[in-house]
Coordinates of N, CA and C in Angstrom, one line a residue:
M1 N -244.0 43.7 -39.9 CA -242.7 43.5 -39.1 C -241.9 42.5 -39.4
P2 N -241.0 42.9 -40.2 CA -240.0 42.0 -40.7 C -239.1 41.3 -39.5
F3 N -238.8 40.1 -39.5 CA -237.8 39.7 -38.6 C -236.5 39.1 -39.6
V4 N -235.4 39.6 -39.2 CA -234.3 39.5 -40.0 C -233.2 38.6 -39.1
R5 N -232.4 37.8 -39.9 CA -231.6 37.0 -39.5 C -230.3 37.1 -40.3
I6 N -229.2 37.8 -39.9 CA -227.9 37.9 -40.9 C -226.8 36.9 -40.2
D7 N -226.3 36.1 -41.0 CA -225.2 35.1 -40.8 C -223.9 35.4 -41.9
T8 N -222.8 35.8 -41.1 CA -221.6 36.1 -41.9 C -220.3 35.3 -41.3
L9 N -219.4 35.1 -42.2 CA -218.2 34.5 -41.7 C -217.1 35.4 -41.3
G10 N -216.3 35.2 -40.2 CA -215.2 35.9 -39.8 C -215.4 37.5 -39.9
T11 N -216.3 37.9 -39.1 CA -216.6 39.3 -39.0 C -216.6 39.9 -37.2
D12 N -216.5 41.2 -37.6 CA -216.5 41.8 -36.2 C -217.8 42.5 -36.0
A13 N -217.9 43.0 -34.7 CA -219.2 43.7 -34.2 C -219.4 44.9 -35.1
A14 N -218.6 45.8 -35.8 CA -218.7 46.8 -36.6 C -219.6 46.4 -37.9
R15 N -218.9 45.2 -38.3 CA -219.3 44.9 -39.6 C -220.6 44.4 -39.6
L16 N -221.1 43.4 -38.5 CA -222.4 43.1 -38.2 C -223.3 44.2 -38.2
D17 N -223.0 45.4 -37.4 CA -223.7 46.4 -37.2 C -224.0 47.0 -38.5
A18 N -223.0 47.0 -39.3 CA -223.1 47.9 -40.7 C -224.2 47.0 -41.7
L19 N -223.9 45.6 -41.5 CA -224.9 44.9 -42.3 C -226.3 45.0 -41.7
G20 N -226.5 44.9 -40.5 CA -227.9 45.3 -39.9 C -228.4 46.6 -40.4
R21 N -227.7 47.6 -40.3 CA -228.3 49.0 -40.8 C -228.6 48.9 -42.1
A22 N -227.8 48.0 -43.0 CA -228.0 48.2 -44.7 C -229.3 47.5 -44.9
V23 N -229.6 46.2 -44.2 CA -230.9 45.6 -44.5 C -232.0 46.4 -43.8
H24 N -231.9 46.9 -42.7 CA -233.1 48.0 -42.0 C -233.3 49.0 -42.9
E25 N -232.4 49.7 -43.5 CA -232.7 50.7 -44.3 C -233.4 50.4 -45.5
A26 N -232.8 49.3 -45.9 CA -233.5 48.8 -47.5 C -234.8 48.4 -47.2
L27 N -235.3 48.0 -46.1 CA -236.6 47.5 -45.8 C -237.4 48.8 -45.7
V28 N -236.9 49.8 -45.0 CA -237.7 51.2 -44.7 C -237.8 51.6 -46.2
E29 N -236.9 51.8 -46.9 CA -236.9 52.5 -48.3 C -237.8 51.7 -49.5
T30 N -237.7 50.4 -49.4 CA -238.3 49.6 -50.5 C -239.7 49.0 -50.0
I31 N -239.6 48.7 -48.9 CA -241.1 48.0 -48.4 C -242.0 48.8 -47.6
G32 N -241.3 50.0 -47.1 CA -242.1 50.9 -46.4 C -242.4 50.6 -44.8
I33 N -241.4 49.7 -44.2 CA -241.5 49.4 -42.8 C -241.5 50.7 -42.0
P34 N -242.0 50.7 -40.7 CA -241.5 51.9 -39.9 C -240.1 51.9 -39.3
S35 N -239.4 53.1 -39.4 CA -238.0 53.1 -39.0 C -237.8 52.5 -37.8
N36 N -238.8 52.5 -36.7 CA -238.5 51.9 -35.4 C -238.8 50.3 -35.3
D37 N -239.1 49.6 -36.6 CA -239.5 48.5 -36.6 C -238.1 47.4 -37.0
R38 N -237.4 47.3 -36.0 CA -236.3 46.7 -36.3 C -236.2 45.5 -35.2
F39 N -236.1 44.3 -35.7 CA -235.9 43.0 -35.0 C -234.9 42.0 -35.8
Q40 N -233.7 41.9 -35.4 CA -232.6 41.4 -36.1 C -231.9 40.4 -35.2
V41 N -231.3 39.3 -35.7 CA -230.5 38.6 -35.0 C -229.1 38.6 -36.0
L42 N -228.1 39.0 -35.5 CA -226.9 39.2 -36.2 C -225.9 38.2 -35.7
T43 N -225.5 37.2 -36.7 CA -224.4 36.3 -36.2 C -223.2 36.3 -37.0
G44 N -222.1 36.3 -36.3 CA -220.7 36.1 -37.0 C -220.3 34.6 -36.8
H45 N -219.8 33.9 -37.7 CA -219.3 32.6 -37.6 C -217.8 32.7 -37.6
D46 N -217.1 31.9 -36.9 CA -215.7 32.0 -36.8 C -214.8 31.1 -37.6
G47 N -215.8 30.2 -38.4 CA -215.1 29.2 -39.5 C -214.6 27.9 -38.8
V48 N -214.6 27.8 -37.4 CA -214.0 26.8 -36.6 C -215.3 26.1 -35.9
H49 N -215.8 26.7 -34.9 CA -216.9 26.3 -34.2 C -218.3 26.3 -35.0
S50 N -218.2 27.2 -35.7 CA -219.5 27.5 -36.8 C -218.9 28.1 -37.9
T51 N -219.7 27.6 -39.1 CA -219.3 28.1 -40.3 C -220.5 28.3 -41.3
L52 N -220.1 28.7 -42.6 CA -221.2 28.9 -43.5 C -220.7 28.2 -44.9
R53 N -221.5 27.7 -45.4 CA -221.3 26.7 -46.8 C -221.9 27.6 -47.8
H54 N -221.1 27.4 -49.1 CA -221.4 28.1 -50.3 C -220.9 27.6 -51.4
D55 N -221.5 27.6 -52.6 CA -220.9 27.3 -53.9 C -221.2 28.2 -54.8
D56 N -220.8 28.1 -56.1 CA -221.1 29.1 -57.2 C -222.4 28.9 -58.1
Y57 N -223.3 28.6 -57.5 CA -224.7 28.2 -58.0 C -225.2 29.2 -58.8
L58 N -225.8 28.7 -59.9 CA -226.2 29.8 -60.8 C -225.3 30.8 -61.5
G59 N -224.0 30.4 -61.5 CA -222.9 31.2 -61.9 C -222.6 32.3 -61.2
V60 N -223.1 32.4 -59.9 CA -222.5 33.6 -59.1 C -221.3 33.1 -58.1
P61 N -220.3 33.6 -58.6 CA -219.1 33.3 -57.6 C -219.0 33.8 -56.3
R62 N -219.0 33.0 -55.5 CA -219.3 33.5 -53.8 C -217.7 33.2 -53.3
D63 N -217.5 33.8 -52.2 CA -216.4 33.5 -51.3 C -216.5 33.6 -50.0
E64 N -215.3 33.9 -49.2 CA -215.5 34.0 -47.5 C -216.3 35.1 -47.2
G65 N -216.7 35.9 -48.2 CA -217.2 37.3 -47.6 C -218.9 37.0 -47.8
I66 N -219.1 35.9 -47.9 CA -220.7 35.5 -48.0 C -221.6 36.2 -46.9
V67 N -222.7 36.7 -47.1 CA -223.4 37.0 -45.9 C -224.8 36.5 -46.5
Y68 N -225.5 35.7 -45.4 CA -226.9 35.3 -45.8 C -227.9 36.2 -44.9
V69 N -228.7 36.6 -45.6 CA -229.8 37.4 -45.1 C -231.2 36.7 -45.1
A70 N -231.8 36.4 -44.2 CA -233.1 35.7 -44.0 C -234.2 36.5 -43.4
I71 N -235.1 37.0 -44.3 CA -236.1 37.9 -43.7 C -237.6 37.2 -43.8
T72 N -238.1 37.2 -42.6 CA -239.4 36.7 -42.5 C -240.4 37.8 -42.4
M73 N -241.6 37.9 -43.1 CA -242.4 39.1 -42.9 C -243.8 38.7 -43.6
R74 N -244.7 39.6 -43.3 CA -246.1 39.1 -43.6 C -246.2 39.2 -45.2
S75 N -246.9 38.4 -45.9 CA -247.2 38.4 -47.3 C -247.9 39.5 -47.8
G76 N -247.6 39.8 -49.1 CA -248.3 40.9 -49.7 C -247.7 41.7 -50.5
R77 N -246.2 41.6 -50.5 CA -245.5 42.7 -51.3 C -245.3 41.8 -52.6
T78 N -245.3 42.8 -53.8 CA -245.0 42.2 -55.3 C -243.8 41.8 -55.4
P79 N -243.7 41.2 -56.5 CA -242.4 40.7 -56.8 C -241.2 41.9 -57.1
E80 N -241.9 42.9 -57.7 CA -241.0 44.2 -58.0 C -240.7 44.8 -56.9
R81 N -241.4 44.8 -55.6 CA -241.0 45.3 -54.5 C -239.9 44.6 -53.9
K82 N -240.1 43.1 -53.9 CA -239.0 42.3 -53.3 C -237.7 42.6 -54.2
Q83 N -237.7 42.6 -55.5 CA -236.5 43.0 -56.2 C -235.8 44.1 -55.8
A84 N -236.7 45.2 -55.8 CA -236.1 46.4 -55.2 C -235.3 46.3 -53.9
L85 N -236.0 45.5 -53.1 CA -235.3 45.1 -51.6 C -233.9 44.6 -51.8
Y86 N -234.1 43.4 -52.6 CA -232.7 42.7 -53.0 C -231.6 43.7 -53.5
R87 N -231.9 44.4 -54.5 CA -230.9 45.2 -55.0 C -230.5 46.3 -53.9
R88 N -231.7 46.8 -53.2 CA -230.8 47.7 -52.2 C -230.3 47.2 -51.1
I89 N -230.6 46.1 -50.9 CA -229.7 45.2 -49.6 C -228.2 45.3 -50.1
A90 N -228.1 44.7 -51.4 CA -226.7 44.4 -52.0 C -226.1 45.9 -52.1
E91 N -226.7 46.9 -52.4 CA -226.1 48.0 -52.7 C -225.5 48.6 -51.4
L92 N -226.5 48.5 -50.3 CA -226.1 49.3 -49.2 C -225.1 48.4 -48.4
A93 N -225.2 46.9 -48.4 CA -224.1 46.2 -47.8 C -222.9 46.6 -48.4
H94 N -222.8 46.8 -49.5 CA -221.3 47.2 -50.1 C -221.0 48.4 -49.7
A95 N -221.9 49.4 -49.5 CA -221.5 50.7 -49.1 C -221.2 50.8 -47.7
Y96 N -222.0 50.0 -46.9 CA -221.7 50.3 -45.4 C -220.8 49.1 -45.0
A97 N -220.6 48.1 -45.5 CA -219.7 46.9 -44.9 C -218.9 46.5 -45.8
G98 N -218.7 46.8 -47.0 CA -217.7 46.5 -48.0 C -218.1 45.2 -48.6
T99 N -219.2 44.7 -48.6 CA -219.5 43.3 -49.0 C -219.7 43.4 -50.4
E100 N -219.2 42.6 -51.2 CA -219.3 42.4 -52.6 C -220.8 42.3 -52.9
P101 N -221.5 42.6 -53.7 CA -222.8 42.5 -54.2 C -223.1 41.0 -54.5
R102 N -222.2 40.4 -55.0 CA -222.2 38.9 -55.4 C -222.2 38.0 -54.3
N103 N -222.0 38.4 -53.1 CA -221.9 37.7 -51.8 C -222.9 37.9 -51.0
V104 N -224.1 38.7 -51.3 CA -225.3 39.0 -50.7 C -226.2 38.0 -51.1
F105 N -226.6 37.0 -50.3 CA -227.6 35.9 -50.5 C -229.0 36.2 -49.6
V106 N -230.0 36.5 -50.3 CA -231.3 37.0 -49.4 C -232.2 36.0 -49.7
T107 N -233.1 35.6 -48.7 CA -234.4 34.9 -48.8 C -235.3 35.4 -48.1
V108 N -236.5 35.4 -48.5 CA -237.8 36.0 -47.9 C -238.7 35.1 -47.7
T109 N -239.1 34.8 -46.4 CA -240.2 33.8 -46.2 C -241.5 34.6 -45.6
E110 N -242.5 34.5 -46.1 CA -243.9 35.0 -46.0 C -244.7 34.2 -45.0
N111 N -245.5 34.9 -44.3 CA -246.5 34.5 -43.5 C -247.8 35.1 -43.3
E112 N -248.6 34.9 -42.3 CA -249.8 35.7 -42.1 C -249.8 36.2 -40.8
S113 N -250.8 37.3 -40.4 CA -250.7 38.0 -39.3 C -250.9 37.3 -38.0
A114 N -251.5 36.0 -38.2 CA -252.0 35.3 -37.1 C -250.6 34.5 -36.6
D115 N -249.5 34.6 -37.4 CA -248.2 33.9 -37.3 C -247.3 34.6 -36.4
W116 N -247.5 36.1 -35.9 CA -246.6 36.9 -35.1 C -247.4 37.0 -33.6
S117 N -246.5 37.0 -32.8 CA -246.7 37.5 -31.5 C -245.6 38.3 -31.1
L118 N -245.7 39.6 -30.8 CA -244.9 40.7 -30.6 C -244.6 40.9 -29.1
G119 N -245.1 39.8 -28.4 CA -245.0 40.0 -26.7 C -246.2 39.8 -26.1
H120 N -246.1 39.6 -24.8 CA -247.3 39.2 -23.9 C -248.0 38.1 -24.3
G121 N -247.6 37.1 -25.2 CA -248.2 36.0 -25.8 C -249.6 36.4 -26.5
L122 N -249.6 37.6 -27.2 CA -250.8 37.9 -27.8 C -250.4 37.9 -29.5
A123 N -251.3 37.8 -30.2 CA -251.2 37.9 -31.8 C -251.8 39.2 -32.0
Q124 N -250.7 40.3 -32.0 CA -251.3 41.6 -32.0 C -251.8 42.0 -33.4
Y125 N -251.3 41.3 -34.4 CA -251.6 41.9 -35.7 C -253.1 41.2 -36.1
T126 N -253.8 40.1 -35.4 CA -255.0 39.7 -35.6 C -256.0 40.6 -35.1
G127 N -256.0 41.3 -34.3 CA -256.8 42.3 -33.5 C -257.9 41.4 -32.6
T128 N -257.5 40.3 -32.2 CA -258.4 39.4 -31.4 C -257.7 39.3 -30.1
P129 N -258.4 39.7 -29.1 CA -258.0 39.8 -27.8 C -257.9 38.1 -27.3
P130 N -257.0 38.0 -26.3 CA -256.8 36.8 -25.7 C -257.9 36.2 -25.0
S131 N -258.3 34.9 -25.0 CA -259.4 34.2 -24.4 C -259.0 33.8 -23.1

């Protein structure tokens, strides 16, 4: 169950929705998550009260179209699957939201089953009933 946070600058609800769909579809296609396993926080920053910073690190020119995608998920995916995920997110973000692939910045943070509670104060993935 990935938890996704998407932050972008100067956007509207339609673009946020398109970016959310792009990331979710990429996760379903490349990582194999269930299609109904969607947990996302989509945030648009106005550039005044909140903003995003970026530079041209590693020779990738970025601009105000920057999109940060932070994915937290359980560990176990190969580097090849992660690379396929990054590529597919960039492709779909471009197709659905018009975001230039160079402006799609993705991070993955992995953790273990005991690090998740999906409700009721339980760690459902551990299979251990509450005490």
